[in-house]
Amino acid sequence: MITAGVDVGSLSGKAVVLDDNRLVSWGLVPTGPDSAETAKEAMDIALQKGNLSLDRIEFVVSTGYGRVVVPFAQRNVTEISCHAKGANYFFPGARTILDMGGQDCKAIRCDANGKVVNFAMNDKCAAGAGRSMEVMADLLQIPLDEIGPRSLQLDQGEVAVSSTCTVFAKSEVLAHVRQGAPTNDILAGLCAALASRVYGLLRRVGIEPEFVISGGIGKNVGVVTRVEQKVGLEANICFEPQIVGAVGAAIFARDTLVKQKKPAAAR
Amino acid sequence: MAALEALRSAARDPQPVARAAKVSGRKVLGYRCVFVPEEMMHAAGVTAFPIFGTPEAVSLADSYFQPNLCEFIRNIFDLALKGKLDYLDGLVLCNTCDAVRKLYDHWKSYIKTPFCHMINNPQKQFTEPAYEYQYRELAEFREALERLTGAAVTDDALQRSIKLHNETKSLLRKVYEFRKPDLPLLSGEEALEVVMGTMLLPKEEANAKLAQLIDELGTRGRSPLAPGPRIMITGSIIDNPTLIRMVEESGAMVVADDLCTATRYFWYPVKEDKDPLAALARHCTEKPVCACMHPAEARLEYMMDLVREYRVDGIIYFNLMYCDPFLYEGVLFKKKFEERGIPMIALETEHTPSGLGQLKTRVQAFLEML
Amino acid sequence: MTELARNTGKSDLRTEADVQRARKSYWMGVREAKRKGVPVVVAFGLLPREIWYAMDVPVVGAESLAIQVSARQLSARYCEIAEQRGFSRELCAVHLSLIGMAGDEDRDPYLDQVFVEPDIIIGSSFACMSESKSFLYWVERFGCPFYVVDIPPNPWPGGVPRHAVEYLAGEFRRLIAFLETYGFRYRESRLRGAVQNSRRTMELWQEIEGYRARVPAPISAIDALHCIGKPLVLSLGSDSCLQLFEGLRDEVAERVRSGHVALEDERLRLYMVGVPPLYRLDLLDYPARYGAVIVKSDVDILGGSLIEPRLLDPEHPIESLAMKQIVDMVNPCFDGRAESAVRTVRDYRVDGVIGLNKRGCRNLPASLRLIKDAVYREAKTPMTVFDLDGIDSREYDESQVMSNIDSFVETLLVAGKAR
């Protein structure tokens, strides 16, 4: 049974193909102005890698903020349910999931079947999520993937970044730059601020092992390390944390299909 | 569904209703809150007009109130400053939340209608002293109305008004029966507008419409909703159907609503008593419908009654930003509901939501959880 | 530009040391009571300290706790804990920090020193919705018995009606009866004595305020915070509070006689409406660089406003306390608030008013425009308003606050307000 999940996020589109329980292939593209097009591009890559065509896919579930505009999806499910399902796929013991995406962060609690039992999401603004990290990388003119490692190599000591809004945090960072603070120390401050915000979010749902991190910021070692310290648990992170939501969606697709087929077989 | 449409259109555009009352030569008193007895105003021969907000952005009021005050109240004050409530001869408020109390101060200083009264009701319910104190406050309100109109508010008139308004409440309860079936015959969005329309219209007219609506719903046959989890909406005031529509579009059936524009308005009838003032005072001190009031347990029990009666699967708690009583209650009650096996999600919203995207994701995720 | 007289946020009055001692002994008394097994009460909403005093109830005033924690720069930590428990960041920082303190599993060493777990909680509907609701979290958290005192707000333009005073007096009587069931003894004679003390304290306070109105001012708003506000919050009605006020009156009188002033070369007199940053009290000294002194601020009245002493009648102690609570400026009541601001501006010969908009507060900030209009209309005095949360330091931006003060003082100087 071949199913697919498509996750159209604010910064990237992800598509995953699943054959029963086996991960066949996936695609990852930056989100363009047209969400439907982004979904299609990601799907095409996944199909190509898996040597498949769209008509071979029996059921597609879409998720992410662009989930309602995916033309080839038969059903949409929120990214909250999908991240829990996807985390459960990679780590069956997962009970607490932190998804740090482009536009927002989510703390999710789930049961042994990957069903959501509680969740919390941060406020409307992008502060402390992937987008603000991009803004800061741009501002400090360093590559995005260097933020994490450099934030762990302090020069003089972490600087304080207290603003909860990207716009204000930006001016705070600029002030530190003007005062001559070393870039690494500013990055440390940024990662610490994000870690502290998401920790608050996790506390709102309660933390229980095992702990899983998904989403793009799962690749930022500076944030992950600090979150782990605060939580007091090691985070499970799969080889590609950005596709966890899409995997969850593909599992929902499979489950839907199984449910649809079952009554027919019974009759 | 002519009655349904009539009530809904009254809710969508309240102004003509008020202006029509004005033309009839009666005085129109705007009021806010379910603890202000409409019956008294009706008996005094004035029109009781519930003030609702509009989706319009607040502009003039921003120089009077800081932005972190309830947007609903800022919206009302803004309408008043813009002259859009100029048909009102006065305002009646009661002692509920901080924002309402501030509206009273500001109205007196800057709007200056001939009449502005605050019923200083107790915030502790179910006690004899609170009842006695409420009785005195209502007596003063009655006198204030008499001074305004120059005519006595007789016990007889008050009895008749109570009867009329009890009829309204009982009709609304019957309308709500149609939300109880497995597939409700009235959607949450419709119900909200039905109650708001009822609140706005003269009760004689509203009662006739409600009776007709009950007939219409009896023959409706088909549910306006697709099957989904049975949801109760609660929290701060909701005076426009956007949020409820969004919840229903996300796949829920909204079957109950503990709101100032819904059950809180009509759940409790006034006891028809020899002393009508006493009956109203009892009524006000014995309906646990607001987060401003103590004890909180009484309110929880009332909400649990709704949960049982309408077979609610989950509760969505919409909290207007800066609406303190509900912000506190939301956290405290979430735990209590969950202990009773009823999942609840609390969401902070703006009075005029600027974007529903993230809100919708949370609502949908909550429904998926059920 | 005048040199800073001092820049500490502290008072150099002798009385300040006495206040410190009295506070310390008060808190030790509460801990001692706890140790001995006497039930400790945590009370929300600035209820009459006279009742606690008269019944020997060891009481922790929730607001006192919040103020202390803010002064120790700890509010942010506790607000964050409250937010982790699901409470909105938009709520009042006094109450978020109180919730955080109750919810904290691993108490900060400082809090551990001052925190006493409640055995009884007294809530009230005084002042605002936060006061009326936040104590429920404490009740939940500590599972103790509680009583709620319902306090009517004061919207009556023509004076407080009898039935309101009677209702609140009844509420106080029921509070007393509630406390009696936990073994506390009520003697009316003691309460009369406490009300007599309060009356005398009010007289002394009036006298002190008379001195404060002099130009140049003998003491500043910082002195008043430490020596007037703090003892009132803690123990109005007690012998100790009365003694502190006697000492303060004498000291201020002596200052006036000897010509000692709060700020040499006083050129401008300011009035601060709202809670100043308790975590950065030296800000109150900041305008000194312009020769401006904050002669009066609302921190004086954190423990209840100055009322006519004759309203306190020891023959009717409970009714007197009810009246005092209803006419208190903290009770939502605009008429009194704006009038009193105008009176302050006139009495203290204030040149400019600074209004602080505290995020999370729906009471005073929502009256700042009314006050601004009133002081301008009635006393031709300008008022500036800016955002500042006096409790929660997380969004405190010193340069912004200072530039707000700078530009306001400049306009006053340009307008020729300086002496």
PDB file of C-alpha atoms in Angstrom, chain C residues 208-221 252 256 260-273 284 287-297 300 341 343-355 375 379-384 405 408-413 416-419:
ATOM      1  CA  ILE C 208       3.455  64.799  57.266  1.00  0.00           C
ATOM      2  CA  GLU C 209       1.750  65.512  53.956  1.00  0.00           C
ATOM      3  CA  GLY C 210       1.455  69.147  55.042  1.00  0.00           C
ATOM      4  CA  TYR C 211       5.218  69.264  55.356  1.00  0.00           C
ATOM      5  CA  ARG C 212       5.699  67.477  52.079  1.00  0.00           C
ATOM      6  CA  ALA C 213       3.751  70.172  50.301  1.00  0.00           C
ATOM      7  CA  ARG C 214       6.355  72.759  51.224  1.00  0.00           C
ATOM      8  CA  VAL C 215       8.706  74.195  48.648  1.00  0.00           C
ATOM      9  CA  PRO C 216      11.384  72.932  48.571  1.00  0.00           C
ATOM     10  CA  ALA C 217      10.210  69.476  49.563  1.00  0.00           C
ATOM     11  CA  PRO C 218      11.704  68.052  52.753  1.00  0.00           C
ATOM     12  CA  ILE C 219      11.328  64.463  51.602  1.00  0.00           C
ATOM     13  CA  SER C 220      10.893  62.782  48.241  1.00  0.00           C
ATOM     14  CA  ALA C 221       8.642  60.057  46.891  1.00  0.00           C
ATOM     15  CA  VAL C 252      10.196  65.500  58.892  1.00  0.00           C
ATOM     16  CA  VAL C 256      11.743  71.477  57.917  1.00  0.00           C
ATOM     17  CA  HIS C 260      17.130  70.094  55.206  1.00  0.00           C
ATOM     18  CA  VAL C 261      15.607  69.373  51.793  1.00  0.00           C
ATOM     19  CA  ALA C 262      15.258  66.374  49.513  1.00  0.00           C
ATOM     20  CA  LEU C 263      17.078  68.082  46.674  1.00  0.00           C
ATOM     21  CA  GLU C 264      19.227  71.171  46.792  1.00  0.00           C
ATOM     22  CA  ASP C 265      18.192  73.814  44.261  1.00  0.00           C
ATOM     23  CA  GLU C 266      14.812  72.267  43.648  1.00  0.00           C
ATOM     24  CA  ARG C 267      13.553  73.700  40.378  1.00  0.00           C
ATOM     25  CA  LEU C 268      10.741  71.396  39.329  1.00  0.00           C
ATOM     26  CA  ARG C 269       8.227  69.321  41.250  1.00  0.00           C
ATOM     27  CA  LEU C 270       6.847  66.142  39.745  1.00  0.00           C
ATOM     28  CA  TYR C 271       4.052  63.761  40.638  1.00  0.00           C
ATOM     29  CA  MET C 272       4.260  60.145  39.532  1.00  0.00           C
ATOM     30  CA  VAL C 273       1.018  58.274  38.981  1.00  0.00           C
ATOM     31  CA  LEU C 284      12.954  58.013  40.967  1.00  0.00           C
ATOM     32  CA  PRO C 287      15.059  63.607  37.352  1.00  0.00           C
ATOM     33  CA  ALA C 288      17.306  65.125  40.046  1.00  0.00           C
ATOM     34  CA  ARG C 289      19.853  65.852  37.318  1.00  0.00           C
ATOM     35  CA  TYR C 290      17.427  68.486  36.099  1.00  0.00           C
ATOM     36  CA  GLY C 291      16.760  69.844  39.546  1.00  0.00           C
ATOM     37  CA  ALA C 292      13.460  68.014  39.496  1.00  0.00           C
ATOM     38  CA  VAL C 293      12.187  66.113  42.481  1.00  0.00           C
ATOM     39  CA  ILE C 294       9.363  63.614  42.526  1.00  0.00           C
ATOM     40  CA  VAL C 295       7.529  65.042  45.487  1.00  0.00           C
ATOM     41  CA  LYS C 296       4.668  62.610  45.406  1.00  0.00           C
ATOM     42  CA  SER C 297       3.947  59.231  43.928  1.00  0.00           C
ATOM     43  CA  ASP C 300       2.502  56.086  49.254  1.00  0.00           C
ATOM     44  CA  ALA C 341      -4.897  63.855  41.275  1.00  0.00           C
ATOM     45  CA  ARG C 343      -5.824  68.076  44.501  1.00  0.00           C
ATOM     46  CA  THR C 344      -2.343  66.588  44.675  1.00  0.00           C
ATOM     47  CA  VAL C 345      -1.167  68.784  41.840  1.00  0.00           C
ATOM     48  CA  ARG C 346      -2.502  71.863  43.594  1.00  0.00           C
ATOM     49  CA  ASP C 347      -1.514  71.001  47.147  1.00  0.00           C
ATOM     50  CA  TYR C 348       2.013  69.953  46.291  1.00  0.00           C
ATOM     51  CA  ARG C 349       2.507  72.672  43.679  1.00  0.00           C
ATOM     52  CA  VAL C 350       3.338  70.107  41.063  1.00  0.00           C
ATOM     53  CA  ASP C 351       4.752  71.287  37.740  1.00  0.00           C
ATOM     54  CA  GLY C 352       4.274  68.079  35.786  1.00  0.00           C
ATOM     55  CA  VAL C 353       2.718  64.656  36.147  1.00  0.00           C
ATOM     56  CA  ILE C 354       4.237  61.384  34.963  1.00  0.00           C
ATOM     57  CA  GLY C 355       1.732  58.602  34.328  1.00  0.00           C
ATOM     58  CA  VAL C 375      -5.155  67.968  35.778  1.00  0.00           C
ATOM     59  CA  ALA C 379      -4.793  72.903  37.215  1.00  0.00           C
ATOM     60  CA  LYS C 380      -3.246  73.683  33.822  1.00  0.00           C
ATOM     61  CA  THR C 381      -0.591  71.091  34.529  1.00  0.00           C
ATOM     62  CA  PRO C 382       0.825  68.872  31.782  1.00  0.00           C
ATOM     63  CA  MET C 383       1.048  65.126  32.108  1.00  0.00           C
ATOM     64  CA  THR C 384       3.075  62.603  30.144  1.00  0.00           C
ATOM     65  CA  ILE C 405      11.607  61.617  31.278  1.00  0.00           C
ATOM     66  CA  PHE C 408       9.056  65.655  29.394  1.00  0.00           C
ATOM     67  CA  VAL C 409      11.299  67.606  31.746  1.00  0.00           C
ATOM     68  CA  GLU C 410      12.638  69.558  28.780  1.00  0.00           C
ATOM     69  CA  THR C 411       9.142  70.628  27.803  1.00  0.00           C
ATOM     70  CA  LEU C 412       8.532  71.758  31.375  1.00  0.00           C
ATOM     71  CA  LEU C 413      11.741  73.774  31.334  1.00  0.00           C
ATOM     72  CA  GLY C 416       9.218  78.151  31.997  1.00  0.00           C
ATOM     73  CA  LYS C 417       7.906  75.973  34.784  1.00  0.00           C
ATOM     74  CA  ALA C 418      11.247  75.917  36.605  1.00  0.00           C
ATOM     75  CA  ARG C 419      11.699  78.077  39.661  1.00  0.00           C
TER      76      ARG C 419
END
